[in-house]
């Protein structure tokens, strides 16, 4: 929530971590000049994808990066306070490795997401807004109407989320999964949702798999 002061929230945790573990060490990668020039104008996801495809750099990342929580683990967490809406619109693409690689598509918001971004996306207001617009039209006003994320706004959204969870129960709450061969994974352009979606649909048809499209049946407007 933009209204939250994340510095005040995170400072105690960071201070404790520095005391217990130290300030950490900056990673430095000695990259070939040609690769640096290639990545200079690339986005974050493009840079990480390029480095992860190189076995040498991948081993460096694996040795220093902590294991990230998978969205499936977060979904099963009994202490989770936030609802995960629209899980049926997520497509998890898994490379049959090694090394194992993953990428995600959100067919509700029409974007591609790296592993470290997927939980944040599902909890974002943009994703939640798209969910209610599709499944319970007219429940929310225009997105521009919600500029101040106050306590009353947060309470209202939690109430709507609880209602829709009770309405749909556990029906269609699972992600779709696509297992790609090591040769297929690089052929999917995850930098572009449209291209990635088109390629994955072709792969599913070739393998006689089911469609990745989620059927939406709009429900009634929810009342707070």
PDB file of C-alpha atoms in Angstrom:
ATOM      1  CA  UNK A   1       0.000   0.000   0.000  1.00  0.00           C
ATOM      2  CA  UNK A   2       1.563   3.332  -1.075  1.00  0.00           C
ATOM      3  CA  UNK A   3       0.278   5.061   2.087  1.00  0.00           C
ATOM      4  CA  UNK A   4       2.418   2.792   4.284  1.00  0.00           C
ATOM      5  CA  UNK A   5       5.828   4.043   5.386  1.00  0.00           C
ATOM      6  CA  UNK A   6       7.914   1.047   4.360  1.00  0.00           C
ATOM      7  CA  UNK A   7      11.057   2.611   5.831  1.00  0.00           C
ATOM      8  CA  UNK A   8       9.504   2.552   9.298  1.00  0.00           C
ATOM      9  CA  UNK A   9       8.209  -0.979   8.771  1.00  0.00           C
ATOM     10  CA  UNK A  10      11.424  -2.469   7.388  1.00  0.00           C
ATOM     11  CA  UNK A  11      14.016  -0.519   9.394  1.00  0.00           C
ATOM     12  CA  UNK A  12      13.751  -2.695  12.585  1.00  0.00           C
ATOM     13  CA  UNK A  13      14.052  -5.888  10.525  1.00  0.00           C
ATOM     14  CA  UNK A  14      17.025  -4.594   8.538  1.00  0.00           C
ATOM     15  CA  UNK A  15      18.765  -3.281  11.642  1.00  0.00           C
ATOM     16  CA  UNK A  16      18.380  -6.685  13.315  1.00  0.00           C
ATOM     17  CA  UNK A  17      19.682  -8.497  10.244  1.00  0.00           C
ATOM     18  CA  UNK A  18      22.750  -6.235   9.998  1.00  0.00           C
ATOM     19  CA  UNK A  19      23.550  -6.880  13.674  1.00  0.00           C
ATOM     20  CA  UNK A  20      23.173 -10.638  13.282  1.00  0.00           C
ATOM     21  CA  UNK A  21      24.698 -11.194   9.860  1.00  0.00           C
ATOM     22  CA  UNK A  22      26.622  -8.036   9.021  1.00  0.00           C
ATOM     23  CA  UNK A  23      26.014  -5.666   6.143  1.00  0.00           C
ATOM     24  CA  UNK A  24      26.627  -8.270   3.468  1.00  0.00           C
ATOM     25  CA  UNK A  25      28.897  -8.249   0.454  1.00  0.00           C
ATOM     26  CA  UNK A  26      28.229  -6.636  -2.905  1.00  0.00           C
ATOM     27  CA  UNK A  27      28.301  -9.143  -5.759  1.00  0.00           C
ATOM     28  CA  UNK A  28      30.561  -8.191  -8.645  1.00  0.00           C
ATOM     29  CA  UNK A  29      30.439  -9.973 -11.989  1.00  0.00           C
ATOM     30  CA  UNK A  30      33.281  -9.664 -14.462  1.00  0.00           C
ATOM     31  CA  UNK A  31      31.359  -9.660 -17.739  1.00  0.00           C
ATOM     32  CA  UNK A  32      32.711  -9.643 -21.283  1.00  0.00           C
ATOM     33  CA  UNK A  33      32.537  -6.193 -22.896  1.00  0.00           C
ATOM     34  CA  UNK A  34      30.277  -7.480 -25.663  1.00  0.00           C
ATOM     35  CA  UNK A  35      27.769  -8.782 -23.110  1.00  0.00           C
ATOM     36  CA  UNK A  36      27.821  -5.527 -21.125  1.00  0.00           C
ATOM     37  CA  UNK A  37      27.028  -3.518 -24.254  1.00  0.00           C
ATOM     38  CA  UNK A  38      24.233  -5.942 -25.103  1.00  0.00           C
ATOM     39  CA  UNK A  39      22.648  -5.625 -21.647  1.00  0.00           C
ATOM     40  CA  UNK A  40      23.080  -1.863 -21.163  1.00  0.00           C
ATOM     41  CA  UNK A  41      19.713  -0.993 -22.688  1.00  0.00           C
ATOM     42  CA  UNK A  42      17.903  -4.125 -21.474  1.00  0.00           C
ATOM     43  CA  UNK A  43      15.224  -4.300 -18.805  1.00  0.00           C
ATOM     44  CA  UNK A  44      15.854  -5.951 -15.439  1.00  0.00           C
ATOM     45  CA  UNK A  45      14.037  -9.148 -16.440  1.00  0.00           C
ATOM     46  CA  UNK A  46      15.950  -9.355 -19.733  1.00  0.00           C
ATOM     47  CA  UNK A  47      19.301  -8.972 -17.939  1.00  0.00           C
ATOM     48  CA  UNK A  48      18.457 -11.627 -15.348  1.00  0.00           C
ATOM     49  CA  UNK A  49      17.199 -13.999 -18.033  1.00  0.00           C
ATOM     50  CA  UNK A  50      20.393 -13.554 -20.067  1.00  0.00           C
ATOM     51  CA  UNK A  51      22.617 -14.146 -17.035  1.00  0.00           C
ATOM     52  CA  UNK A  52      20.564 -17.115 -15.846  1.00  0.00           C
ATOM     53  CA  UNK A  53      21.006 -18.759 -19.240  1.00  0.00           C
ATOM     54  CA  UNK A  54      24.761 -18.724 -18.709  1.00  0.00           C
ATOM     55  CA  UNK A  55      25.812 -21.666 -16.523  1.00  0.00           C
ATOM     56  CA  UNK A  56      28.783 -19.797 -15.035  1.00  0.00           C
ATOM     57  CA  UNK A  57      26.718 -16.865 -13.799  1.00  0.00           C
ATOM     58  CA  UNK A  58      23.824 -19.106 -12.757  1.00  0.00           C
ATOM     59  CA  UNK A  59      26.119 -20.959 -10.338  1.00  0.00           C
ATOM     60  CA  UNK A  60      27.202 -17.621  -8.834  1.00  0.00           C
ATOM     61  CA  UNK A  61      23.591 -16.575  -8.278  1.00  0.00           C
ATOM     62  CA  UNK A  62      22.624 -19.924  -6.784  1.00  0.00           C
ATOM     63  CA  UNK A  63      25.553 -19.756  -4.359  1.00  0.00           C
ATOM     64  CA  UNK A  64      24.676 -16.308  -3.029  1.00  0.00           C
ATOM     65  CA  UNK A  65      20.908 -15.901  -3.424  1.00  0.00           C
ATOM     66  CA  UNK A  66      18.587 -17.220  -0.675  1.00  0.00           C
ATOM     67  CA  UNK A  67      15.826 -19.582  -1.751  1.00  0.00           C
ATOM     68  CA  UNK A  68      12.735 -17.611  -2.678  1.00  0.00           C
ATOM     69  CA  UNK A  69       9.322 -18.611  -1.392  1.00  0.00           C
ATOM     70  CA  UNK A  70       7.313 -20.249  -4.155  1.00  0.00           C
ATOM     71  CA  UNK A  71       3.767 -19.017  -4.667  1.00  0.00           C
ATOM     72  CA  UNK A  72       2.459 -22.545  -4.024  1.00  0.00           C
ATOM     73  CA  UNK A  73       4.108 -22.477  -0.580  1.00  0.00           C
ATOM     74  CA  UNK A  74       2.597 -19.071   0.137  1.00  0.00           C
ATOM     75  CA  UNK A  75      -0.832 -20.281  -0.995  1.00  0.00           C
ATOM     76  CA  UNK A  76      -0.699 -23.225   1.453  1.00  0.00           C
ATOM     77  CA  UNK A  77       0.525 -21.073   4.350  1.00  0.00           C
ATOM     78  CA  UNK A  78      -2.104 -21.290   7.116  1.00  0.00           C
ATOM     79  CA  UNK A  79      -0.877 -17.992   8.597  1.00  0.00           C
ATOM     80  CA  UNK A  80      -1.318 -16.094   5.340  1.00  0.00           C
ATOM     81  CA  UNK A  81      -3.399 -12.960   5.899  1.00  0.00           C
ATOM     82  CA  UNK A  82      -3.908 -11.916   2.292  1.00  0.00           C
ATOM     83  CA  UNK A  83      -6.242 -13.642  -0.185  1.00  0.00           C
ATOM     84  CA  UNK A  84      -4.830 -14.832  -3.498  1.00  0.00           C
ATOM     85  CA  UNK A  85      -7.435 -14.019  -6.114  1.00  0.00           C
ATOM     86  CA  UNK A  86      -7.313 -15.014  -9.766  1.00  0.00           C
ATOM     87  CA  UNK A  87      -4.884 -17.898  -9.338  1.00  0.00           C
ATOM     88  CA  UNK A  88      -6.678 -19.696 -12.185  1.00  0.00           C
ATOM     89  CA  UNK A  89      -5.402 -17.000 -14.551  1.00  0.00           C
ATOM     90  CA  UNK A  90      -1.735 -17.741 -13.817  1.00  0.00           C
ATOM     91  CA  UNK A  91       0.326 -19.965 -16.092  1.00  0.00           C
ATOM     92  CA  UNK A  92       3.524 -21.385 -14.619  1.00  0.00           C
ATOM     93  CA  UNK A  93       6.098 -22.286 -17.252  1.00  0.00           C
ATOM     94  CA  UNK A  94       8.700 -24.747 -16.013  1.00  0.00           C
ATOM     95  CA  UNK A  95      11.827 -25.789 -17.867  1.00  0.00           C
ATOM     96  CA  UNK A  96      12.549 -29.444 -17.248  1.00  0.00           C
ATOM     97  CA  UNK A  97      16.192 -28.461 -16.491  1.00  0.00           C
ATOM     98  CA  UNK A  98      18.639 -28.883 -14.976  1.00  0.00           C
ATOM     99  CA  UNK A  99      18.920 -26.157 -13.992  1.00  0.00           C
ATOM    100  CA  UNK A 100      15.226 -25.643 -13.340  1.00  0.00           C
ATOM    101  CA  UNK A 101      13.829 -22.385 -14.715  1.00  0.00           C
ATOM    102  CA  UNK A 102      10.407 -20.838 -14.204  1.00  0.00           C
ATOM    103  CA  UNK A 103       8.435 -17.960 -15.648  1.00  0.00           C
ATOM    104  CA  UNK A 104       4.838 -16.891 -15.228  1.00  0.00           C
ATOM    105  CA  UNK A 105       2.073 -15.404 -17.322  1.00  0.00           C
ATOM    106  CA  UNK A 106      -0.967 -13.636 -15.895  1.00  0.00           C
ATOM    107  CA  UNK A 107      -3.685 -13.974 -18.521  1.00  0.00           C
ATOM    108  CA  UNK A 108      -5.921 -11.660 -16.504  1.00  0.00           C
ATOM    109  CA  UNK A 109      -3.515  -8.710 -16.647  1.00  0.00           C
ATOM    110  CA  UNK A 110      -1.741  -9.795 -19.843  1.00  0.00           C
ATOM    111  CA  UNK A 111       1.795  -9.606 -18.463  1.00  0.00           C
ATOM    112  CA  UNK A 112       4.758 -11.934 -17.940  1.00  0.00           C
ATOM    113  CA  UNK A 113       6.447 -12.236 -14.555  1.00  0.00           C
ATOM    114  CA  UNK A 114       9.676 -13.626 -13.165  1.00  0.00           C
ATOM    115  CA  UNK A 115       9.542 -15.938 -10.139  1.00  0.00           C
ATOM    116  CA  UNK A 116      10.495 -13.209  -7.653  1.00  0.00           C
ATOM    117  CA  UNK A 117       7.628 -10.981  -8.867  1.00  0.00           C
ATOM    118  CA  UNK A 118       4.675 -13.366  -8.949  1.00  0.00           C
ATOM    119  CA  UNK A 119       3.519 -13.130  -5.303  1.00  0.00           C
ATOM    120  CA  UNK A 120       3.854  -9.341  -5.330  1.00  0.00           C
ATOM    121  CA  UNK A 121       1.777  -9.194  -8.520  1.00  0.00           C
ATOM    122  CA  UNK A 122      -1.084 -11.351  -7.234  1.00  0.00           C
ATOM    123  CA  UNK A 123      -1.286  -9.141  -4.124  1.00  0.00           C
ATOM    124  CA  UNK A 124      -1.139  -5.906  -6.149  1.00  0.00           C
ATOM    125  CA  UNK A 125      -4.159  -3.642  -6.541  1.00  0.00           C
ATOM    126  CA  UNK A 126      -3.791  -3.762 -10.350  1.00  0.00           C
ATOM    127  CA  UNK A 127      -4.314  -7.538 -10.368  1.00  0.00           C
ATOM    128  CA  UNK A 128      -7.101  -7.447  -7.776  1.00  0.00           C
ATOM    129  CA  UNK A 129      -8.861  -4.658  -9.688  1.00  0.00           C
ATOM    130  CA  UNK A 130      -8.725  -6.708 -12.908  1.00  0.00           C
ATOM    131  CA  UNK A 131     -10.107  -9.705 -11.024  1.00  0.00           C
ATOM    132  CA  UNK A 132     -13.179  -7.894  -9.719  1.00  0.00           C
ATOM    133  CA  UNK A 133     -13.724  -6.169 -13.067  1.00  0.00           C
ATOM    134  CA  UNK A 134     -13.855  -9.588 -14.749  1.00  0.00           C
ATOM    135  CA  UNK A 135     -15.639 -11.703 -12.128  1.00  0.00           C
ATOM    136  CA  UNK A 136     -17.827  -9.139 -10.331  1.00  0.00           C
ATOM    137  CA  UNK A 137     -18.356  -6.181 -12.676  1.00  0.00           C
ATOM    138  CA  UNK A 138     -19.470  -2.834 -11.203  1.00  0.00           C
ATOM    139  CA  UNK A 139     -18.271  -3.836  -7.716  1.00  0.00           C
ATOM    140  CA  UNK A 140     -15.461  -1.284  -7.879  1.00  0.00           C
ATOM    141  CA  UNK A 141     -15.398   2.227  -9.278  1.00  0.00           C
ATOM    142  CA  UNK A 142     -12.818   3.254 -11.867  1.00  0.00           C
ATOM    143  CA  UNK A 143      -9.212   2.581 -10.879  1.00  0.00           C
ATOM    144  CA  UNK A 144      -8.520   6.324 -10.820  1.00  0.00           C
ATOM    145  CA  UNK A 145     -11.059   6.686  -8.003  1.00  0.00           C
ATOM    146  CA  UNK A 146      -8.783   4.870  -5.586  1.00  0.00           C
ATOM    147  CA  UNK A 147      -5.852   7.178  -4.916  1.00  0.00           C
ATOM    148  CA  UNK A 148      -5.696   7.031  -1.128  1.00  0.00           C
ATOM    149  CA  UNK A 149      -5.359   3.544   0.327  1.00  0.00           C
ATOM    150  CA  UNK A 150      -6.896   4.310   3.707  1.00  0.00           C
ATOM    151  CA  UNK A 151      -7.859   1.884   6.459  1.00  0.00           C
ATOM    152  CA  UNK A 152     -11.484   1.983   5.295  1.00  0.00           C
ATOM    153  CA  UNK A 153     -10.391   1.155   1.734  1.00  0.00           C
ATOM    154  CA  UNK A 154      -8.291  -1.763   2.982  1.00  0.00           C
ATOM    155  CA  UNK A 155     -11.209  -3.034   5.070  1.00  0.00           C
ATOM    156  CA  UNK A 156     -13.549  -2.807   2.067  1.00  0.00           C
ATOM    157  CA  UNK A 157     -11.176  -4.738  -0.206  1.00  0.00           C
ATOM    158  CA  UNK A 158     -10.705  -7.470   2.393  1.00  0.00           C
ATOM    159  CA  UNK A 159     -14.482  -7.757   2.717  1.00  0.00           C
ATOM    160  CA  UNK A 160     -14.913  -8.068  -1.060  1.00  0.00           C
ATOM    161  CA  UNK A 161     -12.118 -10.649  -1.203  1.00  0.00           C
ATOM    162  CA  UNK A 162     -13.740 -12.696   1.563  1.00  0.00           C
ATOM    163  CA  UNK A 163     -17.091 -12.601  -0.234  1.00  0.00           C
ATOM    164  CA  UNK A 164     -15.700 -13.766  -3.561  1.00  0.00           C
ATOM    165  CA  UNK A 165     -13.716 -16.550  -1.855  1.00  0.00           C
ATOM    166  CA  UNK A 166     -16.922 -17.797  -0.216  1.00  0.00           C
ATOM    167  CA  UNK A 167     -18.823 -17.582  -3.518  1.00  0.00           C
ATOM    168  CA  UNK A 168     -16.271 -19.465  -5.600  1.00  0.00           C
ATOM    169  CA  UNK A 169     -14.905 -21.619  -2.772  1.00  0.00           C
ATOM    170  CA  UNK A 170     -11.998 -23.721  -4.051  1.00  0.00           C
ATOM    171  CA  UNK A 171     -13.288 -23.991  -7.624  1.00  0.00           C
ATOM    172  CA  UNK A 172     -10.719 -23.029 -10.263  1.00  0.00           C
ATOM    173  CA  UNK A 173      -8.127 -21.697  -7.829  1.00  0.00           C
ATOM    174  CA  UNK A 174      -5.188 -23.669  -9.201  1.00  0.00           C
ATOM    175  CA  UNK A 175      -2.541 -22.314 -11.534  1.00  0.00           C
ATOM    176  CA  UNK A 176      -2.073 -23.854 -14.945  1.00  0.00           C
ATOM    177  CA  UNK A 177       1.269 -25.511 -15.517  1.00  0.00           C
ATOM    178  CA  UNK A 178       3.251 -25.908 -18.717  1.00  0.00           C
ATOM    179  CA  UNK A 179       6.356 -28.107 -18.719  1.00  0.00           C
ATOM    180  CA  UNK A 180       8.801 -27.081 -21.418  1.00  0.00           C
ATOM    181  CA  UNK A 181      11.754 -29.021 -22.761  1.00  0.00           C
ATOM    182  CA  UNK A 182      15.187 -27.389 -22.410  1.00  0.00           C
ATOM    183  CA  UNK A 183      15.116 -26.621 -26.135  1.00  0.00           C
ATOM    184  CA  UNK A 184      11.600 -25.143 -25.978  1.00  0.00           C
ATOM    185  CA  UNK A 185      12.080 -22.785 -23.017  1.00  0.00           C
ATOM    186  CA  UNK A 186      14.479 -20.343 -24.792  1.00  0.00           C
ATOM    187  CA  UNK A 187      12.120 -20.240 -27.786  1.00  0.00           C
ATOM    188  CA  UNK A 188       9.433 -18.545 -25.669  1.00  0.00           C
ATOM    189  CA  UNK A 189       9.883 -14.766 -25.656  1.00  0.00           C
ATOM    190  CA  UNK A 190       8.883 -14.006 -22.067  1.00  0.00           C
ATOM    191  CA  UNK A 191       9.685 -10.313 -22.604  1.00  0.00           C
ATOM    192  CA  UNK A 192       6.462 -10.059 -24.624  1.00  0.00           C
ATOM    193  CA  UNK A 193       3.174 -11.397 -23.251  1.00  0.00           C
ATOM    194  CA  UNK A 194       1.555 -11.643 -26.693  1.00  0.00           C
ATOM    195  CA  UNK A 195       4.474 -13.586 -28.195  1.00  0.00           C
ATOM    196  CA  UNK A 196       4.869 -15.837 -25.156  1.00  0.00           C
ATOM    197  CA  UNK A 197       1.130 -16.591 -25.076  1.00  0.00           C
ATOM    198  CA  UNK A 198       1.046 -17.397 -28.804  1.00  0.00           C
ATOM    199  CA  UNK A 199       4.055 -19.715 -28.536  1.00  0.00           C
ATOM    200  CA  UNK A 200       2.701 -21.544 -25.473  1.00  0.00           C
ATOM    201  CA  UNK A 201      -0.680 -22.093 -27.112  1.00  0.00           C
ATOM    202  CA  UNK A 202       1.088 -23.609 -30.136  1.00  0.00           C
ATOM    203  CA  UNK A 203       3.142 -25.896 -27.886  1.00  0.00           C
ATOM    204  CA  UNK A 204      -0.003 -27.017 -26.037  1.00  0.00           C
ATOM    205  CA  UNK A 205      -1.763 -27.804 -29.325  1.00  0.00           C
ATOM    206  CA  UNK A 206       1.237 -29.759 -30.620  1.00  0.00           C
ATOM    207  CA  UNK A 207       1.274 -31.799 -27.409  1.00  0.00           C
ATOM    208  CA  UNK A 208      -2.513 -32.158 -27.530  1.00  0.00           C
ATOM    209  CA  UNK A 209      -2.826 -30.406 -24.176  1.00  0.00           C
ATOM    210  CA  UNK A 210      -5.754 -28.381 -22.909  1.00  0.00           C
ATOM    211  CA  UNK A 211      -6.129 -24.685 -23.651  1.00  0.00           C
ATOM    212  CA  UNK A 212      -4.610 -22.158 -21.254  1.00  0.00           C
ATOM    213  CA  UNK A 213      -7.653 -19.913 -21.538  1.00  0.00           C
ATOM    214  CA  UNK A 214      -9.714 -19.563 -18.347  1.00  0.00           C
ATOM    215  CA  UNK A 215     -13.456 -19.293 -18.862  1.00  0.00           C
ATOM    216  CA  UNK A 216     -14.922 -16.342 -16.943  1.00  0.00           C
ATOM    217  CA  UNK A 217     -18.527 -16.275 -15.756  1.00  0.00           C
ATOM    218  CA  UNK A 218     -19.195 -12.768 -14.405  1.00  0.00           C
ATOM    219  CA  UNK A 219     -21.092 -12.804 -11.120  1.00  0.00           C
ATOM    220  CA  UNK A 220     -23.181 -10.268  -9.284  1.00  0.00           C
ATOM    221  CA  UNK A 221     -22.004  -6.920  -7.985  1.00  0.00           C
ATOM    222  CA  UNK A 222     -20.733  -7.261  -4.417  1.00  0.00           C
ATOM    223  CA  UNK A 223     -21.923  -4.974  -1.654  1.00  0.00           C
ATOM    224  CA  UNK A 224     -19.777  -3.786   1.237  1.00  0.00           C
TER     225      UNK A 224
END
